[in-house]
PDB file of C-alpha atoms in Angstrom:
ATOM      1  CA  UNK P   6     -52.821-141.990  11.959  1.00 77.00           C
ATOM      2  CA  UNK P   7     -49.544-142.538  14.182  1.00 74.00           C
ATOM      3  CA  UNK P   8     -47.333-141.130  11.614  1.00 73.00           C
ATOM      4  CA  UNK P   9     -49.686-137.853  11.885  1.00 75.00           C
ATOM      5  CA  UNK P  10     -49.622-138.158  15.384  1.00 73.00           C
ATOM      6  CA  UNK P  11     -46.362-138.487  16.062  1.00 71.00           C
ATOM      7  CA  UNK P  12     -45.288-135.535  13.453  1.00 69.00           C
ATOM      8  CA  UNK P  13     -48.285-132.921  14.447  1.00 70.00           C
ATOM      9  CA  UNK P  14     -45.951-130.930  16.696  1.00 75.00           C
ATOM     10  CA  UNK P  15     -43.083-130.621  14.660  1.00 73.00           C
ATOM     11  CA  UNK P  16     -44.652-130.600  11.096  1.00 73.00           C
ATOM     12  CA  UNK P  17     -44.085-126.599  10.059  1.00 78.00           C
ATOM     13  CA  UNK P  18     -40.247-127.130  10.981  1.00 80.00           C
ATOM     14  CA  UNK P  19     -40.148-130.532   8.810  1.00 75.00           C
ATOM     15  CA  UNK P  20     -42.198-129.199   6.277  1.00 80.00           C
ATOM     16  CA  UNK P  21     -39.709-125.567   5.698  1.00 83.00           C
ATOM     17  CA  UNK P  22     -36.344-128.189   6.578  1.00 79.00           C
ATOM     18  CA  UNK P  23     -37.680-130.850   4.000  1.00 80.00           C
ATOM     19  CA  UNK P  24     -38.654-128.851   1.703  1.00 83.00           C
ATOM     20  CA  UNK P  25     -36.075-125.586   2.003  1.00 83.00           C
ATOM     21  CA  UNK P  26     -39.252-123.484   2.705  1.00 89.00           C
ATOM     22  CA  UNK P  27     -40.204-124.029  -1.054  1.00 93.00           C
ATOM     23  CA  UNK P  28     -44.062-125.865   0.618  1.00 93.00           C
ATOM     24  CA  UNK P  29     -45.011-122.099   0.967  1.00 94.00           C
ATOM     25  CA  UNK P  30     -44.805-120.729  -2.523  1.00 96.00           C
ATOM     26  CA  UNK P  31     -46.465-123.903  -3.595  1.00 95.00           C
ATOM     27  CA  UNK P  32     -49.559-123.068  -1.616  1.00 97.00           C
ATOM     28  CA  UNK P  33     -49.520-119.428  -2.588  1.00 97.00           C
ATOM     29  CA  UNK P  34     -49.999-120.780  -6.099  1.00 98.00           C
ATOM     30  CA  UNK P  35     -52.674-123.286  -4.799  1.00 98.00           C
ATOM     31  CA  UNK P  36     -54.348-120.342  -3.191  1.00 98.00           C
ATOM     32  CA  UNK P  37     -54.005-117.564  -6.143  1.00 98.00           C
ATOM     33  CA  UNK P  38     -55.427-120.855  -8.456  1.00 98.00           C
ATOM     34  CA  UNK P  39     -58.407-120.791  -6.310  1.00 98.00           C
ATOM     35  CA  UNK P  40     -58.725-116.916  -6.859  1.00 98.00           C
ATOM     36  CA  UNK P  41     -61.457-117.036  -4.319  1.00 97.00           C
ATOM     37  CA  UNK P  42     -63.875-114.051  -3.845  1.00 94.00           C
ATOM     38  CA  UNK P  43     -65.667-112.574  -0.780  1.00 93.00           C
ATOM     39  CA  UNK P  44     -68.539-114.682  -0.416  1.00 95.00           C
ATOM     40  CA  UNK P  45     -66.630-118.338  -0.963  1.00 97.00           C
ATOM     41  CA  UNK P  46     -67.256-121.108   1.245  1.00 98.00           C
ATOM     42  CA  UNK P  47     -64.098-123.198   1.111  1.00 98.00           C
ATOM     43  CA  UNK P  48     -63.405-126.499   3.384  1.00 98.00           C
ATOM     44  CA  UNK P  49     -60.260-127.860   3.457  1.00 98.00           C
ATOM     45  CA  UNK P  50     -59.608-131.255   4.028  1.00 98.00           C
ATOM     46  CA  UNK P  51     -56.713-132.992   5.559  1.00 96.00           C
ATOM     47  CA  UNK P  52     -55.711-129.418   6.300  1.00 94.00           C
ATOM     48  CA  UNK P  53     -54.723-129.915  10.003  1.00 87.00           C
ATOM     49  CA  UNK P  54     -52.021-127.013  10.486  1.00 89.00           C
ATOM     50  CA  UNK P  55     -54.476-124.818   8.951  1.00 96.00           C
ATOM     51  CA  UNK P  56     -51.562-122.982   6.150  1.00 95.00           C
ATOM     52  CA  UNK P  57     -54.331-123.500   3.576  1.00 98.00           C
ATOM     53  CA  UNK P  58     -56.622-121.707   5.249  1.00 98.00           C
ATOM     54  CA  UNK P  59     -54.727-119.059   7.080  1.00 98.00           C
ATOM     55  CA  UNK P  60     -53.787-118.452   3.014  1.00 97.00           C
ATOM     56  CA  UNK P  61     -57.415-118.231   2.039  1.00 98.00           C
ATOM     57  CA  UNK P  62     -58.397-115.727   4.778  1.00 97.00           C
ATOM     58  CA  UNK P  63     -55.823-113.329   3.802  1.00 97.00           C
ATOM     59  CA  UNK P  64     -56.273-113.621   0.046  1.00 97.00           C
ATOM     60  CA  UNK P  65     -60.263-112.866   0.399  1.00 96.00           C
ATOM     61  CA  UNK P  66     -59.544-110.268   3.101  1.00 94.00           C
ATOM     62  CA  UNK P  67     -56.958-108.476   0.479  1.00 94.00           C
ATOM     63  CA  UNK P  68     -59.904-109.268  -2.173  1.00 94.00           C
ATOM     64  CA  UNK P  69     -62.452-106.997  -0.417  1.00 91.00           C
ATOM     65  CA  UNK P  70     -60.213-104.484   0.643  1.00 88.00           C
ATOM     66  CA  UNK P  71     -59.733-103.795  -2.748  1.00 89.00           C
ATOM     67  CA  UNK P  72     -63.132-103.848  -4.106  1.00 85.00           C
ATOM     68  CA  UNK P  73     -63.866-101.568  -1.231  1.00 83.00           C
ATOM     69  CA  UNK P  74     -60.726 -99.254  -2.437  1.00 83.00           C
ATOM     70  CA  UNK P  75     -62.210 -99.143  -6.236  1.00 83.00           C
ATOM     71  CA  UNK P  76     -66.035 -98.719  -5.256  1.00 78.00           C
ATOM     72  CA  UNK P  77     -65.038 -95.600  -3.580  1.00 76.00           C
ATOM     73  CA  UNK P  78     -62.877 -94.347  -6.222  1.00 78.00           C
ATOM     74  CA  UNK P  79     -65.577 -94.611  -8.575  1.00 74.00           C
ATOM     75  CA  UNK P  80     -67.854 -92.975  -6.773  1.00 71.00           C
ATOM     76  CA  UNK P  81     -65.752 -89.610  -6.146  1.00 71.00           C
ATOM     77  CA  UNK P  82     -69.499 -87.589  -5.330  1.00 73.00           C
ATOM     78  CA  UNK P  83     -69.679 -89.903  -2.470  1.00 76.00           C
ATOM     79  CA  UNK P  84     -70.207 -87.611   0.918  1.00 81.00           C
ATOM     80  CA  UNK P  85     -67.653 -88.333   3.682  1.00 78.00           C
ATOM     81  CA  UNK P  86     -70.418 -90.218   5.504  1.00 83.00           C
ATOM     82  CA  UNK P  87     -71.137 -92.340   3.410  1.00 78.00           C
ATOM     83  CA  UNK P  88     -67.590 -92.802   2.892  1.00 79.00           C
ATOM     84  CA  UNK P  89     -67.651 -93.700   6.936  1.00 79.00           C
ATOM     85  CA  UNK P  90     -70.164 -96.068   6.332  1.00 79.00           C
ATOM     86  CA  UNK P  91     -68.940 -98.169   3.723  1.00 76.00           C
ATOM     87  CA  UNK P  92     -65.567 -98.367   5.974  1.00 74.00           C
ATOM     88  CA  UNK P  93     -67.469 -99.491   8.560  1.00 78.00           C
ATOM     89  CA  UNK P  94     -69.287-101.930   7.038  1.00 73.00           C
ATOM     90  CA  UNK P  95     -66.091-103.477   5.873  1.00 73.00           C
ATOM     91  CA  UNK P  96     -64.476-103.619   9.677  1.00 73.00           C
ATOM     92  CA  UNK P  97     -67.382-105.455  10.365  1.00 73.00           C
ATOM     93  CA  UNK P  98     -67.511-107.840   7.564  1.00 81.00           C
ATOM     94  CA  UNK P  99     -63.411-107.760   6.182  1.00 83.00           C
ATOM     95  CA  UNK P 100     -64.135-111.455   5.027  1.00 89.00           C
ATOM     96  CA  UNK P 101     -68.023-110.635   2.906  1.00 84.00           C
ATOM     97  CA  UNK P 102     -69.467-114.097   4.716  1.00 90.00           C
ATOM     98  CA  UNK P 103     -66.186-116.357   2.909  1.00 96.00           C
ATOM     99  CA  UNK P 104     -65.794-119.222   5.490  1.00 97.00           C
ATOM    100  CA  UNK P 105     -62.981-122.082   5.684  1.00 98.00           C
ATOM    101  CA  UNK P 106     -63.360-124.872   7.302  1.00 98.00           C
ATOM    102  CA  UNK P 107     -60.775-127.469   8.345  1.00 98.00           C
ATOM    103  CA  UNK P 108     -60.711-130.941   8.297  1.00 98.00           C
ATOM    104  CA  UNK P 109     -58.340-133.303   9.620  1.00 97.00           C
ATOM    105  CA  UNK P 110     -59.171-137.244  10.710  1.00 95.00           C
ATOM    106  CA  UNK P 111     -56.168-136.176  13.452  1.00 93.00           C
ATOM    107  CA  UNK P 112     -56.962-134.262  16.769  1.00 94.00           C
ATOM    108  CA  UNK P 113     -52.785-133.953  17.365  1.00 91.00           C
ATOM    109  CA  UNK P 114     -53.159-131.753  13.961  1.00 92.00           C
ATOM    110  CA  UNK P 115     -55.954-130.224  14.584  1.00 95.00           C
ATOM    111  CA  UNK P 116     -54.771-129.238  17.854  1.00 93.00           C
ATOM    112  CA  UNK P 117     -51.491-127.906  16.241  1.00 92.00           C
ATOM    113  CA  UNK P 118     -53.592-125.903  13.767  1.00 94.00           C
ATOM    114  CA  UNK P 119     -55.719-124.272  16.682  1.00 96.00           C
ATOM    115  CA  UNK P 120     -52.863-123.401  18.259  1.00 94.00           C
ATOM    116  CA  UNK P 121     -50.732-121.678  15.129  1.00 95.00           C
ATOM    117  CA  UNK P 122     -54.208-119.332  14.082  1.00 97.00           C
ATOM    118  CA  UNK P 123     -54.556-118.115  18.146  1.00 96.00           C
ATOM    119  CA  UNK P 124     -50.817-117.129  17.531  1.00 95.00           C
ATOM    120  CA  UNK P 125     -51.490-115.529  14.484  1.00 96.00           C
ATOM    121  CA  UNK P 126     -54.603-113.797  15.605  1.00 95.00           C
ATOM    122  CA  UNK P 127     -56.827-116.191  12.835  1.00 95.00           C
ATOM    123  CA  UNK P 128     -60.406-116.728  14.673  1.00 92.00           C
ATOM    124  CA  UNK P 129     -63.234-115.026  12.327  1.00 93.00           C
ATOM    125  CA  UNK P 130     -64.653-117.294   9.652  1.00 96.00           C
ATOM    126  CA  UNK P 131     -62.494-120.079  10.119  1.00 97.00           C
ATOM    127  CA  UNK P 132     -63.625-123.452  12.164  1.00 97.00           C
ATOM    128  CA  UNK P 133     -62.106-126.552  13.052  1.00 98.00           C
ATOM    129  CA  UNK P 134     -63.498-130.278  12.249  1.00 98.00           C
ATOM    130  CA  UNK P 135     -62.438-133.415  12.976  1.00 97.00           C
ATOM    131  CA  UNK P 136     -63.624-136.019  10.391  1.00 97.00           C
ATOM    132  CA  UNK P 137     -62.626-138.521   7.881  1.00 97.00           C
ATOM    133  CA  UNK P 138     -62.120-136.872   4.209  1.00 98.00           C
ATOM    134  CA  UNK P 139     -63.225-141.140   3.179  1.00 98.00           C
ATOM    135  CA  UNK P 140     -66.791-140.356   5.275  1.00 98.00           C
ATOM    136  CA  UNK P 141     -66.691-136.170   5.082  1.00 98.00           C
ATOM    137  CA  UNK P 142     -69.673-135.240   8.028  1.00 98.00           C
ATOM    138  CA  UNK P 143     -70.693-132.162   6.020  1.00 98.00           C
ATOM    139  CA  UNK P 144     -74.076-132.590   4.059  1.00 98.00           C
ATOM    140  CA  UNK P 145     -74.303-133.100  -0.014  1.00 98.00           C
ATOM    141  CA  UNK P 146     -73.976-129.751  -2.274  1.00 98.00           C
ATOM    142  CA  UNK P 147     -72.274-127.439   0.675  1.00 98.00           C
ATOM    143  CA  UNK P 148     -69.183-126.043  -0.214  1.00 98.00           C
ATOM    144  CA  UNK P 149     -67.652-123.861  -2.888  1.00 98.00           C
ATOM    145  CA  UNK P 150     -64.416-125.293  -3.197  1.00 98.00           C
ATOM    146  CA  UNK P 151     -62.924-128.233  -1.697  1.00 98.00           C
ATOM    147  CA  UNK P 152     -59.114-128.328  -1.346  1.00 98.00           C
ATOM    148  CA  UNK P 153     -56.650-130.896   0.117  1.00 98.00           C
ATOM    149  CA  UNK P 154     -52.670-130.251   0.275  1.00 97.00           C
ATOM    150  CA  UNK P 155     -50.535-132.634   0.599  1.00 92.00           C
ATOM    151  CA  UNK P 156     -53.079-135.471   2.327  1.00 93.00           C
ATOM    152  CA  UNK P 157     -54.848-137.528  -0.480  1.00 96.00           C
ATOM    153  CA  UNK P 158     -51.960-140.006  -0.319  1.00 92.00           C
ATOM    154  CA  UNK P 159     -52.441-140.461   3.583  1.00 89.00           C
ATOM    155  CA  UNK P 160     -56.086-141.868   2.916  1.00 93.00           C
ATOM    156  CA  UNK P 161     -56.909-144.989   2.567  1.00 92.00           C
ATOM    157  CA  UNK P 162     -58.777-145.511  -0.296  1.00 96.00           C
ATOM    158  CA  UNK P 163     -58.516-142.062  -2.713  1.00 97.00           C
ATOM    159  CA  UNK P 164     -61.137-143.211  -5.205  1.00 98.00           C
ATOM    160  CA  UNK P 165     -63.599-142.894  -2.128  1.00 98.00           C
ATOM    161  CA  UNK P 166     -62.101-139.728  -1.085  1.00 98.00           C
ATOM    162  CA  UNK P 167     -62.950-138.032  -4.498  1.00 98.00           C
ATOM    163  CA  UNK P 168     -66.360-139.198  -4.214  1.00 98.00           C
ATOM    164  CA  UNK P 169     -66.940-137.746  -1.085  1.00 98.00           C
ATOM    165  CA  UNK P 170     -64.834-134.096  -2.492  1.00 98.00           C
ATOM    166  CA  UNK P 171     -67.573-134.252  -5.438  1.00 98.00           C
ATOM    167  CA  UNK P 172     -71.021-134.898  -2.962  1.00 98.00           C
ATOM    168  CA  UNK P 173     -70.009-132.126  -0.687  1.00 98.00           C
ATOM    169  CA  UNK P 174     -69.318-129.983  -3.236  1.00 98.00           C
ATOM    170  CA  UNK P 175     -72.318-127.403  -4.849  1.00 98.00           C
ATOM    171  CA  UNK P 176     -72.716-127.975  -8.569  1.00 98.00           C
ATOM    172  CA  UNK P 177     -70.528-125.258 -10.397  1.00 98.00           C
ATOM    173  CA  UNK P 178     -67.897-126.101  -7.318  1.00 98.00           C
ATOM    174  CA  UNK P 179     -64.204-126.454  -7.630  1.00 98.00           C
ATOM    175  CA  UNK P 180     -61.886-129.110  -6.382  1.00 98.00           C
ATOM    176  CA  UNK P 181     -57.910-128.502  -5.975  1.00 98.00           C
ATOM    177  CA  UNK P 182     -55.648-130.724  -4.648  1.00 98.00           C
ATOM    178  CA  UNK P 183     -51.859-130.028  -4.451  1.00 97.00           C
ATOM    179  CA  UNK P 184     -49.666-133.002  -4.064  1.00 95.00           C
ATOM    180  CA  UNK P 185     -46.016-135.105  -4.180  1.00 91.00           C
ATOM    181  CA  UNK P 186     -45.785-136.148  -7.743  1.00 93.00           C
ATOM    182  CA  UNK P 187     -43.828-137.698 -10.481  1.00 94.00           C
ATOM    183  CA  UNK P 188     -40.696-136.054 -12.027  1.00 94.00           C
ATOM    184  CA  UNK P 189     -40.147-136.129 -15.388  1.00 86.00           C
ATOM    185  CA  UNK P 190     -36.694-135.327 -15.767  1.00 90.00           C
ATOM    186  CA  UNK P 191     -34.642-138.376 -15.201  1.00 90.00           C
ATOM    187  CA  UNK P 192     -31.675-136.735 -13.832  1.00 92.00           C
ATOM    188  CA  UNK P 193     -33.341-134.197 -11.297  1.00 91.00           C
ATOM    189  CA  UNK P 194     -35.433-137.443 -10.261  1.00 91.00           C
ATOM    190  CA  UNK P 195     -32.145-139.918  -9.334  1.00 91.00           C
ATOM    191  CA  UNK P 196     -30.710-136.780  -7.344  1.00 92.00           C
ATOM    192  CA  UNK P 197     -35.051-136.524  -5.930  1.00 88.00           C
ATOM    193  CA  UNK P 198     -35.048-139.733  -5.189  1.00 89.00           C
ATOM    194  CA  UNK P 199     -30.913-139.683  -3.542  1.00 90.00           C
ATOM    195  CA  UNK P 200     -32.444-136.668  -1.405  1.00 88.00           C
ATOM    196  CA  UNK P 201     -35.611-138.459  -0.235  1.00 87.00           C
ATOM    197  CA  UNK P 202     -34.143-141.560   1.079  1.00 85.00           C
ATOM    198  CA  UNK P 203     -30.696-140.063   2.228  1.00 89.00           C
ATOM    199  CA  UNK P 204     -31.666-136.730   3.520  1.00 88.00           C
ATOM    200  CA  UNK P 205     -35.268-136.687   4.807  1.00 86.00           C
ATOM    201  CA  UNK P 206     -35.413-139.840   7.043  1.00 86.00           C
ATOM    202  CA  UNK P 207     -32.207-138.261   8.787  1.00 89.00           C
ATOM    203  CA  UNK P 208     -33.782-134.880   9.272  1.00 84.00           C
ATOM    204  CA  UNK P 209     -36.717-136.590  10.730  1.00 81.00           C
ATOM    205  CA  UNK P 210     -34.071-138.201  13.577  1.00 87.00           C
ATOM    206  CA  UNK P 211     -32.831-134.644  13.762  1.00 85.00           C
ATOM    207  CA  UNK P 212     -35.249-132.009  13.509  1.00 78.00           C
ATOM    208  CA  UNK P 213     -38.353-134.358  15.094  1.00 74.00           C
ATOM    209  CA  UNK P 214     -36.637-137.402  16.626  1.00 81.00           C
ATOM    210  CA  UNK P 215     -38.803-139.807  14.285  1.00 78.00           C
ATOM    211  CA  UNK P 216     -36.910-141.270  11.415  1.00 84.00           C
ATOM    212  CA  UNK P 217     -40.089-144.219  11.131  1.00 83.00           C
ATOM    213  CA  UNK P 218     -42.341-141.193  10.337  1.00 77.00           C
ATOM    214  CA  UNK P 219     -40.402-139.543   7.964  1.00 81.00           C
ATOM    215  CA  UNK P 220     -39.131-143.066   5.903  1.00 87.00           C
ATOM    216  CA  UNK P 221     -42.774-143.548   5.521  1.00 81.00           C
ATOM    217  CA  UNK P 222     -43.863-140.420   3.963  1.00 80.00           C
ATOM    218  CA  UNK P 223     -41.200-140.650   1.565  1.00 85.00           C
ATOM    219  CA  UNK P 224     -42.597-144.066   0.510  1.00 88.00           C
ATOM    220  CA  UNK P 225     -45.848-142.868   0.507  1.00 87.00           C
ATOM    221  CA  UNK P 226     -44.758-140.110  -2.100  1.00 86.00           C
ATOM    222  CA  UNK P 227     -42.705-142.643  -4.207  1.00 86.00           C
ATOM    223  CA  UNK P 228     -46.107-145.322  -3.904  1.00 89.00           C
ATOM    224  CA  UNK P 229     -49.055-142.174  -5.188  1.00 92.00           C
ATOM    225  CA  UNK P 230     -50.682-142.273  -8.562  1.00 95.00           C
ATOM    226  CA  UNK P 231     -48.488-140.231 -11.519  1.00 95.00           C
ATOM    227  CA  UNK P 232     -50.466-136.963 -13.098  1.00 97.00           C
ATOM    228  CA  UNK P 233     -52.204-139.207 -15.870  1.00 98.00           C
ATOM    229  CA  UNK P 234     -53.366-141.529 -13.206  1.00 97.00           C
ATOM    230  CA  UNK P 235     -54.568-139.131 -10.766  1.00 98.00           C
ATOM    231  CA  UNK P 236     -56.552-136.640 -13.441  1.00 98.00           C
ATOM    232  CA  UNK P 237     -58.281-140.206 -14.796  1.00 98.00           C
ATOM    233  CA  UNK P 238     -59.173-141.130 -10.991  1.00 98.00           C
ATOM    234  CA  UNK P 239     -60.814-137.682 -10.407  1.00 98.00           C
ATOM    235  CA  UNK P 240     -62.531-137.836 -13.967  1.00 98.00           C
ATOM    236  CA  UNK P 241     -64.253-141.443 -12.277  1.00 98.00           C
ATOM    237  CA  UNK P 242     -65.522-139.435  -9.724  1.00 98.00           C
ATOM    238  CA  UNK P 243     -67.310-137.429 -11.634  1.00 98.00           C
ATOM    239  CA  UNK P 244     -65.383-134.268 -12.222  1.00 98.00           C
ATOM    240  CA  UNK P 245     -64.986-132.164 -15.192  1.00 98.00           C
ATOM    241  CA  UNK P 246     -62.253-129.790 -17.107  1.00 98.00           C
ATOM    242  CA  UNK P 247     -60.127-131.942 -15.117  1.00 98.00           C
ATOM    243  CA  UNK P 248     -56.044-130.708 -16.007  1.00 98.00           C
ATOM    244  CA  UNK P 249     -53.404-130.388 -13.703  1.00 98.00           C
ATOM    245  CA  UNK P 250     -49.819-128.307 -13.590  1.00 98.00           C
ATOM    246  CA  UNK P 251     -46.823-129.616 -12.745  1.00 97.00           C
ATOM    247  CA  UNK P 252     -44.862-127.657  -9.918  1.00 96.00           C
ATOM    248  CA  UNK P 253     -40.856-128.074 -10.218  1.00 93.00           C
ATOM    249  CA  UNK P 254     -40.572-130.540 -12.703  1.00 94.00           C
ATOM    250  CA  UNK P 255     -43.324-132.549 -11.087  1.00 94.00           C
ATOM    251  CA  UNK P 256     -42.029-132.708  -7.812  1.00 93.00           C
ATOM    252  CA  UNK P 257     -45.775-131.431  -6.944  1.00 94.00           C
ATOM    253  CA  UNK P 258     -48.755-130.537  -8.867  1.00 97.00           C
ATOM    254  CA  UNK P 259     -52.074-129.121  -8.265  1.00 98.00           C
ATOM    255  CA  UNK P 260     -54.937-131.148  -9.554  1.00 98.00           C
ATOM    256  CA  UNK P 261     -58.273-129.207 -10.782  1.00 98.00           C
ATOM    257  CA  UNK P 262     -61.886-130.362 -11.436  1.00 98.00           C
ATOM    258  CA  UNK P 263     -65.355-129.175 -11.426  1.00 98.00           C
ATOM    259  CA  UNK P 264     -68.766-130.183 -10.390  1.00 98.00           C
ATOM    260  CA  UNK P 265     -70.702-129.214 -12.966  1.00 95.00           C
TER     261      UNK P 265
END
């Protein structure tokens, strides 16, 4: 919790410095995985600075804007009211119900994440939760997808974590988690593991003036289940067509499973 603390206010500049701004296409890919559609009720857990989210509210925006763009074009005897109309109707509803809601155990997070969508001009179907992804307060067979990015090896105990990502989930729901992984080329994962130990911790002191922090989640990456280990955990929680793919090497991969 004081790691997450401490980082909240400078985690966006870590996370582009640490990473060379390659976090970003990673959760494009999460995102375009998902494929959500206008309708989808997504929470996302451990999701703090809100890039998850901001992701999925401008994928299903793009999603009905185009739906929109196609009903009229196949419907070329349409009058230029109607036309009007169906415009309308899509100012007023640009998201078709989809909601996203975060959830982070940290307020210094959560607070960060408030601030970044005011910014950006993020307000409509997107709300903020503080809770524990171990003890989720949402009730059993709510959501449509369940997503957590780079936080499953910040909890506790992950086996209870899963369980609580498959009772909040409706049957037929999908969960995706992107994470830190294992790299299977030996040579790129010396010169990973020379980076991590060398570089990070230092740009922590620099960038963020918290080397402790950073040292930690490098250890916490190196100390997280490999892909095997992590598909077989989420299978125990009851989870089906379970695979994952491996981002750069394994440097990260996305996890996927269904409720069904």
């Amino acid at each position: 919790y004081q790691v997450f603390e401490n980082v909240a206010e400078k985690y966006d500049v870590m996370n582009d410095s640490m990473s060379l701004g390659i976090h970003r296409v990673w959760k494009d890919i999460l995102v375009h995985k998902m494929n959500p559609s206008p309708g989808t009720l997504l929470v996302d857990v451990a999701g703090g600075t809100g890039d998850i989210a901001f992701r999925f509210l401008n994928y299903v925006r793009s999603v009905r804007e185009r739906q929109l763009q196609q009903k009229l074009r196949h419907h070329q005897n349409l009058s230029w009211q109607e036309i009007s109309k169906s415009y309308q109707e899509e100012k007023s509803n640009p998201l078709g119900d989809s909601q996203v809601v975060v959830c982070d155990i940290n307020k210094e997070m959560l607070k960060a994440g408030k601030q970044k969508a005011q910014h950006l001009g993020y307000s409509e179907g997107l709300s903020w939760v503080l809770g524990n992804a171990e003890e989720l307060p949402f009730d059993d067979d709510k959501f449509d997808v369940y997503t957590i990015a780079f936080g499953i090896r910040n909890v506790t105990r992950i086996d209870l974590a899963l369980q609580e990502a498959y009772r909040v989930l409706k049957p037929g729901g999908r969960f995706l988690c992107l994470e830190f992984s294992h790299v299977s080329n030996p040579l790129l994962s010396r010169l990973y593991d020379l980076y991590s130990f060398q570089v990070i911790p230092v740009l922590g002191e620099v960038i963020a003036g918290d080397w402790k922090s950073y040292q930690y989640l490098v250890e916490s990456i190196r100390r997280f289940p490999p892909q095997e280990e992590l598909k077989a955990m989420i299978e125990d929680a009851g989870f089906l067509k379970v695979d994952y793919q491996n981002l750069n090497s394994g440097i990260v991969a996305i996890h996927s499973g269904f409720k069904l």
